[in-house]
mmCIF file of C-alpha atoms in Angstrom:
data_model
loop_
_atom_site.group_PDB
_atom_site.id
_atom_site.type_symbol
_atom_site.label_atom_id
_atom_site.label_comp_id
_atom_site.label_asym_id
_atom_site.label_seq_id
_atom_site.Cartn_x
_atom_site.Cartn_y
_atom_site.Cartn_z
ATOM 1 C CA MET A 652 -0.230 0.158 -0.063
ATOM 2 C CA LYS A 653 1.095 3.309 -0.983
ATOM 3 C CA PRO A 654 2.459 6.241 1.982
ATOM 4 C CA GLY A 655 -0.612 8.599 1.542
ATOM 5 C CA ARG A 656 -3.173 5.452 1.055
ATOM 6 C CA SER A 657 -2.849 3.909 4.415
ATOM 7 C CA LEU A 658 -5.461 5.043 7.030
ATOM 8 C CA GLY A 659 -2.180 7.379 8.708
ATOM 9 C CA GLY A 660 -1.136 8.534 5.112
ATOM 10 C CA LYS A 661 -4.839 10.067 4.544
ATOM 11 C CA ILE A 662 -4.719 11.681 7.712
ATOM 12 C CA LYS A 663 -1.588 13.229 7.129
ATOM 13 C CA ARG A 664 -2.721 14.301 3.848
ATOM 14 C CA ILE A 665 -6.238 15.673 4.435
ATOM 15 C CA ARG A 666 -4.548 17.550 7.659
ATOM 16 C CA GLU A 667 -1.577 18.860 5.683
ATOM 17 C CA PHE A 668 -3.940 20.150 3.084
ATOM 18 C CA LYS A 669 -6.198 22.063 4.970
ATOM 19 C CA ASN A 670 -2.887 23.421 6.557
ATOM 20 C CA LEU A 671 -2.957 22.453 10.320
ATOM 21 C CA SER A 672 0.542 21.436 11.869
ATOM 22 C CA VAL A 673 0.125 18.373 14.199
ATOM 23 C CA GLU A 674 -0.797 20.063 17.488
ATOM 24 C CA GLU A 675 -3.734 22.198 15.972
ATOM 25 C CA LEU A 676 -5.224 18.866 15.093
ATOM 26 C CA ALA A 677 -4.173 17.657 18.249
ATOM 27 C CA ASP A 678 -5.652 21.109 19.803
ATOM 28 C CA ARG A 679 -8.854 20.851 17.955
ATOM 29 C CA THR A 680 -9.515 16.503 19.002
ATOM 30 C CA GLY A 681 -7.873 16.436 22.398
ATOM 31 C CA LEU A 682 -5.706 14.072 21.912
ATOM 32 C CA ASP A 683 -1.679 14.088 22.400
ATOM 33 C CA VAL A 684 0.658 15.228 19.636
ATOM 34 C CA GLU A 685 2.760 11.633 20.134
ATOM 35 C CA GLN A 686 -0.810 9.739 19.804
ATOM 36 C CA ILE A 687 -1.740 11.248 16.288
ATOM 37 C CA MET A 688 2.616 11.538 15.111
ATOM 38 C CA LEU A 689 2.064 7.650 15.977
ATOM 39 C CA ILE A 690 -1.496 7.258 13.601
ATOM 40 C CA GLU A 691 0.025 9.548 10.986
ATOM 41 C CA GLU A 692 3.235 6.788 10.738
ATOM 42 C CA ASN A 693 0.833 3.763 11.019
ATOM 43 C CA THR A 694 2.674 2.845 14.726
ATOM 44 C CA PHE A 695 -0.742 3.005 16.582
ATOM 45 C CA HIS A 696 -4.113 1.133 15.437
ATOM 46 C CA PRO A 697 -6.490 3.852 16.836
ATOM 47 C CA SER A 698 -9.730 3.003 18.311
ATOM 48 C CA LEU A 699 -13.098 5.029 16.105
ATOM 49 C CA ALA A 700 -13.610 7.108 19.113
ATOM 50 C CA PRO A 701 -10.380 8.875 18.384
ATOM 51 C CA LEU A 702 -10.814 8.263 14.584
ATOM 52 C CA ILE A 703 -14.253 10.225 14.707
ATOM 53 C CA LYS A 704 -12.494 13.282 16.478
ATOM 54 C CA ILE A 705 -10.106 13.669 13.907
ATOM 55 C CA ALA A 706 -13.063 13.447 11.059
ATOM 56 C CA ARG A 707 -14.579 15.629 13.127
ATOM 57 C CA ALA A 708 -11.464 17.879 13.050
ATOM 58 C CA LEU A 709 -10.775 17.902 9.311
ATOM 59 C CA SER A 710 -14.344 18.222 8.801
ATOM 60 C CA VAL A 711 -14.073 15.129 7.063
ATOM 61 C CA ARG A 712 -16.706 12.154 7.008
ATOM 62 C CA LEU A 713 -15.087 8.867 8.770
ATOM 63 C CA GLY A 714 -15.545 6.464 5.660
ATOM 64 C CA THR A 715 -13.011 9.055 4.262
ATOM 65 C CA PHE A 716 -10.194 7.393 6.108
ATOM 66 C CA LEU A 717 -10.868 4.146 4.395
ATOM 67 C CA ASP A 718 -12.161 5.446 0.454
ATOM 68 C CA ASP A 719 -10.592 4.813 -2.339
ATOM 69 C CA ASP A 720 -12.986 6.015 -5.245
ATOM 70 C CA GLU A 721 -15.897 8.222 -4.919
ATOM 71 C CA GLN A 722 -19.045 6.292 -6.530
ATOM 72 C CA LEU A 723 -22.494 8.320 -6.666
ATOM 73 C CA GLY A 724 -24.512 5.409 -8.153
ATOM 74 C CA PRO A 725 -24.547 2.079 -5.844
ATOM 75 C CA VAL A 726 -20.980 0.350 -4.802
ATOM 76 C CA LEU A 727 -20.303 -3.518 -5.251
ATOM 77 C CA SER A 728 -18.158 -5.576 -2.954
ATOM 78 C CA ARG A 729 -17.489 -9.001 -3.956
ATOM 79 C CA LYS A 730 -16.502 -11.324 -1.647
ATOM 80 C CA LYS A 731 -13.254 -11.931 -3.608
ATOM 81 C CA GLU A 732 -12.021 -8.118 -3.843
ATOM 82 C CA LYS A 733 -12.140 -8.354 -0.141
ATOM 83 C CA ASN A 734 -9.610 -5.450 0.685
ATOM 84 C CA LYS A 735 -9.056 -4.914 4.398
ATOM 85 C CA GLY A 736 -9.534 -1.549 5.242
ATOM 86 C CA ALA A 737 -8.026 -0.981 8.558
ATOM 87 C CA SER A 738 -7.504 -2.749 12.084
ATOM 88 C CA PHE A 739 -8.375 -0.967 15.623
ATOM 89 C CA SER A 740 -7.293 -1.317 19.179
ATOM 90 C CA ASN A 741 -7.877 0.325 22.187
ATOM 91 C CA LYS A 742 -7.253 3.426 23.658
ATOM 92 C CA ASN A 743 -4.113 1.383 25.068
ATOM 93 C CA ILE A 744 -1.474 3.144 22.726
ATOM 94 C CA ASP A 745 0.440 -0.349 23.721
ATOM 95 C CA ALA A 746 -2.687 -2.656 22.792
ATOM 96 C CA ARG A 747 -1.983 -4.756 19.356
ATOM 97 C CA ALA A 748 -4.878 -4.323 17.143
ATOM 98 C CA HIS A 749 -7.390 -6.792 17.393
ATOM 99 C CA LEU A 750 -9.934 -5.752 14.941
ATOM 100 C CA ASP A 751 -9.367 -6.210 11.293
ATOM 101 C CA PHE A 752 -11.620 -3.750 9.168
ATOM 102 C CA PHE A 753 -13.352 -4.646 5.532
ATOM 103 C CA ALA A 754 -14.746 -1.632 4.395
ATOM 104 C CA LEU A 755 -17.716 -2.728 2.024
ATOM 105 C CA ALA A 756 -18.864 0.709 0.823
ATOM 106 C CA SER A 757 -15.526 2.315 0.365
ATOM 107 C CA GLY A 758 -16.148 3.643 -2.359
ATOM 108 C CA LYS A 759 -19.475 5.461 -1.935
ATOM 109 C CA SER A 760 -19.918 8.920 -2.130
ATOM 110 C CA GLY A 761 -21.650 11.071 0.421
ATOM 111 C CA ARG A 762 -22.646 7.666 2.829
ATOM 112 C CA HIS A 763 -23.631 8.071 6.231
ATOM 113 C CA MET A 764 -23.042 4.318 7.771
ATOM 114 C CA GLU A 765 -19.759 2.493 7.538
ATOM 115 C CA PRO A 766 -20.711 -1.307 6.857
ATOM 116 C CA PHE A 767 -17.806 -3.454 7.682
ATOM 117 C CA ILE A 768 -16.989 -7.300 7.376
ATOM 118 C CA VAL A 769 -14.684 -7.408 10.934
ATOM 119 C CA ASP A 770 -12.564 -9.962 12.000
ATOM 120 C CA VAL A 771 -12.297 -10.324 15.864
ATOM 121 C CA HIS A 772 -9.345 -12.037 16.769
ATOM 122 C CA ALA A 773 -9.025 -13.737 20.495
ATOM 123 C CA LYS A 774 -6.518 -12.060 22.437
ATOM 124 C CA ALA A 775 -4.952 -13.399 25.449
ATOM 125 C CA GLY A 776 -5.092 -12.108 28.907
ATOM 126 C CA GLY A 777 -8.745 -10.983 28.249
ATOM 127 C CA GLN A 778 -7.958 -6.863 29.597
ATOM 128 C CA TYR A 779 -9.973 -4.565 27.275
ATOM 129 C CA THR A 780 -10.666 -0.968 27.407
ATOM 130 C CA SER A 781 -13.657 0.681 26.476
ATOM 131 C CA SER A 782 -14.471 3.257 24.206
ATOM 132 C CA SER A 783 -17.203 5.458 23.756
ATOM 133 C CA HIS A 784 -17.693 7.704 20.157
ATOM 134 C CA GLU A 785 -21.178 9.682 18.980
ATOM 135 C CA GLY A 786 -23.252 7.856 16.738
ATOM 136 C CA GLU A 787 -24.386 4.265 16.637
ATOM 137 C CA GLU A 788 -23.741 0.941 16.049
ATOM 138 C CA PHE A 789 -25.064 -2.265 14.838
ATOM 139 C CA ILE A 790 -23.406 -5.887 14.540
ATOM 140 C CA PHE A 791 -24.125 -8.885 13.503
ATOM 141 C CA VAL A 792 -22.275 -12.050 13.919
ATOM 142 C CA LEU A 793 -21.434 -14.357 10.652
ATOM 143 C CA GLU A 794 -18.996 -16.486 12.600
ATOM 144 C CA GLY A 795 -17.516 -17.953 16.184
ATOM 145 C CA LYS A 796 -18.857 -16.169 19.907
ATOM 146 C CA ILE A 797 -18.123 -12.085 20.563
ATOM 147 C CA ALA A 798 -18.880 -10.860 23.928
ATOM 148 C CA VAL A 799 -19.876 -6.695 23.608
ATOM 149 C CA THR A 800 -19.404 -4.809 26.823
ATOM 150 C CA TYR A 801 -21.983 -1.668 27.026
ATOM 151 C CA GLY A 802 -22.096 0.192 30.046
ATOM 152 C CA LYS A 803 -21.977 -1.697 32.975
ATOM 153 C CA GLU A 804 -23.903 -4.992 30.599
ATOM 154 C CA SER A 805 -22.135 -8.066 29.106
ATOM 155 C CA TYR A 806 -23.533 -9.631 26.237
ATOM 156 C CA VAL A 807 -22.362 -12.774 24.585
ATOM 157 C CA LEU A 808 -23.640 -12.765 20.963
ATOM 158 C CA ASP A 809 -23.620 -16.423 19.198
ATOM 159 C CA VAL A 810 -23.860 -17.078 14.995
ATOM 160 C CA GLY A 811 -27.196 -15.149 13.712
ATOM 161 C CA ASP A 812 -27.426 -12.984 17.103
ATOM 162 C CA SER A 813 -27.451 -9.189 16.569
ATOM 163 C CA ILE A 814 -27.382 -6.221 18.713
ATOM 164 C CA TYR A 815 -27.485 -2.676 17.753
ATOM 165 C CA TYR A 816 -26.928 0.581 20.364
ATOM 166 C CA ASP A 817 -25.531 3.908 20.838
ATOM 167 C CA SER A 818 -21.686 4.275 20.658
ATOM 168 C CA ILE A 819 -21.949 7.154 23.141
ATOM 169 C CA VAL A 820 -22.234 4.707 25.757
ATOM 170 C CA GLU A 821 -18.532 2.853 27.010
ATOM 171 C CA HIS A 822 -18.538 -0.228 24.978
ATOM 172 C CA HIS A 823 -15.986 -3.043 24.058
ATOM 173 C CA VAL A 824 -16.944 -5.500 21.561
ATOM 174 C CA HIS A 825 -14.048 -8.970 21.561
ATOM 175 C CA CYS A 826 -14.180 -12.477 21.902
ATOM 176 C CA ALA A 827 -16.167 -14.309 24.261
ATOM 177 C CA ASN A 828 -13.456 -17.150 24.337
ATOM 178 C CA ASP A 829 -10.499 -18.322 22.760
ATOM 179 C CA ASN A 830 -11.227 -18.855 18.977
ATOM 180 C CA SER A 831 -11.700 -15.891 16.562
ATOM 181 C CA ALA A 832 -15.014 -14.408 15.199
ATOM 182 C CA LYS A 833 -16.375 -12.440 12.337
ATOM 183 C CA ILE A 834 -18.693 -10.087 12.775
ATOM 184 C CA LEU A 835 -20.749 -7.174 9.993
ATOM 185 C CA ALA A 836 -21.005 -4.124 11.665
ATOM 186 C CA VAL A 837 -22.451 -0.874 10.738
ATOM 187 C CA VAL A 838 -21.463 2.302 12.088
ATOM 188 C CA TYR A 839 -23.292 5.817 11.912
ATOM 189 C CA THR A 840 -21.856 8.717 13.052
ATOM 190 C CA PRO A 841 -23.196 12.565 12.535
ATOM 191 C CA VAL A 842 -21.485 14.600 10.347
#
């Protein structure tokens, strides 16, 4: 992947196009300068919450960071052409990524929802840090078993189960056991 087409590369390119310094972006988002630099260098895989803050500070849709082309009509995603969009971890800067997102509508112009197929990797130790952000999320389990921590509650979902929730409440999605899982996730974030 070319440097400017990676998640961090796109953020950096948009920031520079808007004549913002890393410090100015940090100020607008409330994130640390070091964290933004690590994101732009693709050294740190952020959760959705900081990405939403960055998207808002740069006045772009969240999906802009994953887009390749812009189409006004329908966008097809073929199973055999599945491209990895991004990996996200929790807020802990030292955490390894445990979610691989595959964007399903990256070429759709002006969309309000972000549909993904997400490979959820089992994580040793079971330590998770919840996050929150504006918007809503819908999750449908395709393979395996996942656990969703939502506020003080925890839900276990099997294949065929789904959950829809307000993302402003602290939440975390992870494997419910030592096996990986796959989900369909649709994220809505207001612009």
